[in-house]
Short mmCIF file of C-alpha atoms in Angstrom, two decimals:
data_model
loop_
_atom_site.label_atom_id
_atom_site.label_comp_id
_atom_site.label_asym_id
_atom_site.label_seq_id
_atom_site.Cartn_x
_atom_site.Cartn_y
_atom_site.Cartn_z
CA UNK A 1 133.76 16.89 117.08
CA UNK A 2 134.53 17.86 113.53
CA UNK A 3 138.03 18.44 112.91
CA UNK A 4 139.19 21.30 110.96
CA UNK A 5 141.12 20.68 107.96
CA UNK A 6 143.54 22.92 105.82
CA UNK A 7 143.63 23.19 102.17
CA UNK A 8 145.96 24.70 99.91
CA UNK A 9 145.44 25.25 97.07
CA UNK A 10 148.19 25.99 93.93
CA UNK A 11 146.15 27.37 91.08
CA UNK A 12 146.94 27.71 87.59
CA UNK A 13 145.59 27.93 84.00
CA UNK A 14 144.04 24.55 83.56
CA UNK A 15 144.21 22.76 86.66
CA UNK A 16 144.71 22.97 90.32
CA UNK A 17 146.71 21.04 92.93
CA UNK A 18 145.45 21.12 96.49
CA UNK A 19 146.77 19.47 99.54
CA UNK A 20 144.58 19.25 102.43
CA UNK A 21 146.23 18.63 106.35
CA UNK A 22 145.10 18.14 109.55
CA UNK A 23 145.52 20.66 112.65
CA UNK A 24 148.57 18.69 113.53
CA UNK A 25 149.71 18.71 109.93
CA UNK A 26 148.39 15.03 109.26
CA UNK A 27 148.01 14.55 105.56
CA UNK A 28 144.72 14.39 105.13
CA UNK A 29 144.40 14.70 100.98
CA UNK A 30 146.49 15.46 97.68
CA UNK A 31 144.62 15.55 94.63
CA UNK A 32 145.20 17.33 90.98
CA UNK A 33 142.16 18.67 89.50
CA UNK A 34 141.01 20.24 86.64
CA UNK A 35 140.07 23.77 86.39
CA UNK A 36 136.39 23.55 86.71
CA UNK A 37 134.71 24.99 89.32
CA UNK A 38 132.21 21.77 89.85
CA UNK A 39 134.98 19.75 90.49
CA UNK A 40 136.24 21.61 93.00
CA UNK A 41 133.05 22.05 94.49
CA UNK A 42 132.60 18.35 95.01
CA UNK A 43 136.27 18.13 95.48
CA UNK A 44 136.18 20.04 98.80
CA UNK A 45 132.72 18.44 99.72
CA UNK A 46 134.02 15.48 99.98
CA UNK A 47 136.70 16.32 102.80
CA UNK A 48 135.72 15.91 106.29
CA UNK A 49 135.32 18.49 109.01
CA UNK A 50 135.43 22.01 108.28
CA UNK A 51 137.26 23.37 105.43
CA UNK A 52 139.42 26.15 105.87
CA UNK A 53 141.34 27.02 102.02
CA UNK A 54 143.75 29.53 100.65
CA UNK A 55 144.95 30.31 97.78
CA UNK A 56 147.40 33.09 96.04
CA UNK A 57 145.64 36.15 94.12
CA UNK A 58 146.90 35.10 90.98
CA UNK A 59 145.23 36.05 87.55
CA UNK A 60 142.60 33.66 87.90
CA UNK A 61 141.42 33.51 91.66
CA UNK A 62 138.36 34.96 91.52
CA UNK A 63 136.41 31.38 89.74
CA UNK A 64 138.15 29.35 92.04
CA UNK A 65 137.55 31.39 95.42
CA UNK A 66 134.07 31.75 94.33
CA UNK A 67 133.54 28.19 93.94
CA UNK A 68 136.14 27.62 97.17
CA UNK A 69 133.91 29.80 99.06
CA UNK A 70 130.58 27.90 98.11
CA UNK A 71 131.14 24.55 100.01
CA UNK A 72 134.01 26.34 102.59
CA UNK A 73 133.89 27.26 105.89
CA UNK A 74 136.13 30.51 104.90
CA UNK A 75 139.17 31.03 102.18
CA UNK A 76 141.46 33.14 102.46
CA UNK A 77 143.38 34.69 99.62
CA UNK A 78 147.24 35.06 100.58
CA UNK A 79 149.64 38.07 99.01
CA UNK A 80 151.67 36.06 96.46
CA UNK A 81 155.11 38.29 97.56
CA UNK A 82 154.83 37.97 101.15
CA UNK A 83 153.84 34.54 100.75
CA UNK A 84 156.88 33.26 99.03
CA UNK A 85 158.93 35.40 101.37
CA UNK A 86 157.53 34.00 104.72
CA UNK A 87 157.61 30.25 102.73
CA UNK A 88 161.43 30.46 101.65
CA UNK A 89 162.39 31.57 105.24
CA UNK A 90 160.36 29.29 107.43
CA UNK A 91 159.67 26.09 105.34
CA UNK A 92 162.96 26.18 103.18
CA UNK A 93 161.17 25.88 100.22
CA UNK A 94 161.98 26.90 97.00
CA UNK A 95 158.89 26.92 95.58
CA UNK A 96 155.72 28.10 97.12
CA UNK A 97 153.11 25.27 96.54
CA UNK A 98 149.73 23.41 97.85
CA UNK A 99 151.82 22.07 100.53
CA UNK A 100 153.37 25.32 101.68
CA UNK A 101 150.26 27.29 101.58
CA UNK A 102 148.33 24.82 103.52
CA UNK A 103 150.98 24.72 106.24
CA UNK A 104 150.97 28.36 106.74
CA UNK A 105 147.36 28.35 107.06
CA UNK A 106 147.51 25.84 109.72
CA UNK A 107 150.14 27.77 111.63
CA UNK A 108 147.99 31.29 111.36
CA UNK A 109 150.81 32.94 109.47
CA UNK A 110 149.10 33.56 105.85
CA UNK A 111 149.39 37.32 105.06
CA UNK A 112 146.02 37.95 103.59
CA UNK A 113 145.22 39.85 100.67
CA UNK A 114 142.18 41.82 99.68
CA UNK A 115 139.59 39.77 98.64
CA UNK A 116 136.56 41.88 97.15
CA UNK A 117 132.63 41.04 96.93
CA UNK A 118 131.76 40.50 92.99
CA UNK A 119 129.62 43.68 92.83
CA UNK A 120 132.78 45.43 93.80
CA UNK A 121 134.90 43.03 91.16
CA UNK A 122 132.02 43.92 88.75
CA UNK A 123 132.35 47.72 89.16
CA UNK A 124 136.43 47.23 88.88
CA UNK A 125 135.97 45.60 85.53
CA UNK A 126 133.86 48.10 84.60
CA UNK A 127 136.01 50.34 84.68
CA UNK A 128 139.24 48.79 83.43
CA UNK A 129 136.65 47.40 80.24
CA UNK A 130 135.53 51.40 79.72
CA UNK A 131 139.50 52.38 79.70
CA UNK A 132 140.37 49.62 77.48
CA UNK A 133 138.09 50.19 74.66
CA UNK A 134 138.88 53.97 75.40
CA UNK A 135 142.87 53.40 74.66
CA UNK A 136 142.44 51.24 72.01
CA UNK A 137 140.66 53.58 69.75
CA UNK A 138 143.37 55.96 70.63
CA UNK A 139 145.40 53.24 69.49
CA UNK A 140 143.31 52.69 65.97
CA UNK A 141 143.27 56.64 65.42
CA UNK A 142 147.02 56.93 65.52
CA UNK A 143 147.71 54.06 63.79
CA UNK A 144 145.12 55.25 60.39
CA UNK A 145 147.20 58.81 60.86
CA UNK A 146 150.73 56.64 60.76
CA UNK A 147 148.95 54.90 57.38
CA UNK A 148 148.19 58.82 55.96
CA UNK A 149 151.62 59.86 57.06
CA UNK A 150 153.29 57.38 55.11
CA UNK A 151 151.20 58.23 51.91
CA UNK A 152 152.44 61.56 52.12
CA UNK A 153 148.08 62.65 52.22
CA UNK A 154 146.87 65.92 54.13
CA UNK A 155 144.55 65.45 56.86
CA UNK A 156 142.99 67.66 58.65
CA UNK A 157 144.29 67.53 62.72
CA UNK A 158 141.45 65.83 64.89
CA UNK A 159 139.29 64.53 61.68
CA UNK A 160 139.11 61.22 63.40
CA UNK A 161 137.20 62.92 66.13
CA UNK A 162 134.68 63.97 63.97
CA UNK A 163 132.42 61.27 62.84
CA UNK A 164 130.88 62.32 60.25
CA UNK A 165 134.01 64.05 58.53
CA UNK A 166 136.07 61.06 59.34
CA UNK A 167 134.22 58.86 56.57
CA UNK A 168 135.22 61.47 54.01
CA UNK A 169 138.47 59.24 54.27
CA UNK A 170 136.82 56.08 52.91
CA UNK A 171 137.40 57.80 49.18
CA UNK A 172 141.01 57.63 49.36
CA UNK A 173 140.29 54.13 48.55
CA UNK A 174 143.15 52.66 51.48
CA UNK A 175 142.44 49.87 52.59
CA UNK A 176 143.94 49.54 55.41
CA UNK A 177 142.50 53.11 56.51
CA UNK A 178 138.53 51.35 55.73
CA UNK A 179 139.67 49.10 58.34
CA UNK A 180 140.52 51.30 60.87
CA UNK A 181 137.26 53.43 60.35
CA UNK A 182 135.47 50.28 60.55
CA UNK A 183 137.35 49.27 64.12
CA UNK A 184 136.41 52.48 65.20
CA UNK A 185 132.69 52.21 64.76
CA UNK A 186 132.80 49.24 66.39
CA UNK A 187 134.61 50.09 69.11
CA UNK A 188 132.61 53.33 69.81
CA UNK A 189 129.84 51.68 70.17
CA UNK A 190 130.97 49.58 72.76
CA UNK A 191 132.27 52.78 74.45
CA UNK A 192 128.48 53.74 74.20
CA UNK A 193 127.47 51.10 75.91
CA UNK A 194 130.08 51.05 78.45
CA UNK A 195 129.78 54.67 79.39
CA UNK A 196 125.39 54.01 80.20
CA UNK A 197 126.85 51.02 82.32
CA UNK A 198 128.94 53.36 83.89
CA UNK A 199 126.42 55.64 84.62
CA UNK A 200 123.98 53.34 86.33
CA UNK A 201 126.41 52.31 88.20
CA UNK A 202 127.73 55.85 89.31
CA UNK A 203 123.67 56.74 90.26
CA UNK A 204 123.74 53.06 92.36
CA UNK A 205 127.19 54.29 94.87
CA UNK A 206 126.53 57.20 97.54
CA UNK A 207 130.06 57.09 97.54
CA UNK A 208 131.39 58.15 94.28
CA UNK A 209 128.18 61.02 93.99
CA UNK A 210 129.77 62.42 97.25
CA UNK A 211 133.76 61.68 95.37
CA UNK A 212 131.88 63.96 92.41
CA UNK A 213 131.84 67.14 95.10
CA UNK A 214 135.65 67.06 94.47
CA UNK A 215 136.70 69.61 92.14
CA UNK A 216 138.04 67.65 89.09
CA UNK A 217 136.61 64.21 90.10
CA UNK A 218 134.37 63.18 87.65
CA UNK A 219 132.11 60.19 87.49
CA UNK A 220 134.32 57.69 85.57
CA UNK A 221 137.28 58.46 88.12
CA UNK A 222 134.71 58.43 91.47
CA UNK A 223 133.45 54.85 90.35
CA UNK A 224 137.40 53.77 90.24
CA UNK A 225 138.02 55.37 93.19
CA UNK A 226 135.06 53.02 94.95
CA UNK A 227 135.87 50.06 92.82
CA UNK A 228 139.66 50.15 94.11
CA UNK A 229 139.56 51.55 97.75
CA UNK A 230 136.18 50.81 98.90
CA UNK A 231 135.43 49.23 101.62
CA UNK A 232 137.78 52.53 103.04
CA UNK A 233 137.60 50.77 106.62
CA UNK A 234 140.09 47.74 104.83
CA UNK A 235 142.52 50.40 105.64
CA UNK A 236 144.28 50.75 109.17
CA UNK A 237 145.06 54.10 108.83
CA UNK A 238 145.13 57.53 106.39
CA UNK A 239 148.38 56.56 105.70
CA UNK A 240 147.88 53.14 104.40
#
């Protein structure tokens, strides 16, 4: 029969180390590889039996759990904290690597993290893209005030609100504030596109037209709401 095999595997930046064990904690594999998801891919085909692999929801999971998931019977993504705690206390390891993470996989004692679909991944970005570009022309607007400030020149509060009154500036001849108008156009109109993305995919969720119902929800905070809690049955209880 097919035997099931363990993989661990510690991801970083440009490459990955995984360390694949038996059900009796046989070493089976240790390999470094790159950071391409093809590699892995074959990587993993390659092993016999069925795959089972985890990794830590680092900054850069998602390509690798993806690509994990292709050619893998399941993954699992582990809590980094509770990881290292259960690691340091059971395996007396300083350090939680490939080794340690395919150990506790073996023994059933991974504490899993959240692992969302990419449409759900998709909408989260979204969102944290549209709140971005929205604080960093915040960011450009104060920082062409701090330029007039330091001139000693009038404004008028709020001009940079107004678009068309705003390029009135432009004949101060400042440099530095033709920059700043310029980042602004730029980054408005990503903000334009960003909000019609947001609204297509506000009509595409039930759940964040019924969030919208909510006095003081609107549709930018009912998408986050169903990017970051939904599936709601993830959660035990109200109270989680």
């Amino acid at each position: 029969m097919p035997q099931d095999v363990f993989v661990g595997l510690d991801v970083h930046k440009n490459s990955i180390v995984s360390v694949a064990k038996a059900q009796d904690g046989r070493l089976v594999d240790r390999s470094r590889l790159s950071s391409d998801d093809a590699e892995l891919r074959a990587y993993l085909s390659k092993l016999p039996g069925n795959k089972h692999v985890v990794l830590e929801a680092g900054c850069v999971w998602e390509h690798v759990y993806d690509a994990a998931a292709a050619v893998s019977s399941n993954v699992t993504l582990a809590h980094p904290h509770k990881v290292r705690l259960i690691a340091e206390a059971s395996l007396k390891s300083d350090k939680v690597d490939a080794e340690a993470l395919s150990d506790l996989l073996r023994l059933n004692a991974i504490p899993a993290a959240f692992a969302p679909d990419k449409p759900t991944r998709d909408r989260r970005q979204l969102v944290r893209d549209r709140l971005y570009y929205k604080r960093l022309a915040t960011a450009v607007k104060n920082h062409i005030y701090a330029v007039l400030l330091r001139k000693g020149l009038p404004y008028e509060d709020g001009i940079l609100g107004l678009k068309r009154r705003r390029e009135e500036l432009r004949a101060l001849g400042l440099p530095a504030v033709d920059r700043g108008l310029d980042m602004l156009v730029a980054i408005e109109g990503t903000c334009k596109d960003l909000d019609e993305e947001v609204e297509r995919a506000y009509l595409a969720s039930g759940e964040a037209q019924l969030l919208t119902t909510i006095p003081g929800i609107g549709k930018l905070t009912a998408l986050a709401l169903v990017a970051e809690l939904c599936p709601i049955e993830r959660f035990a209880n109200v109270e989680k």
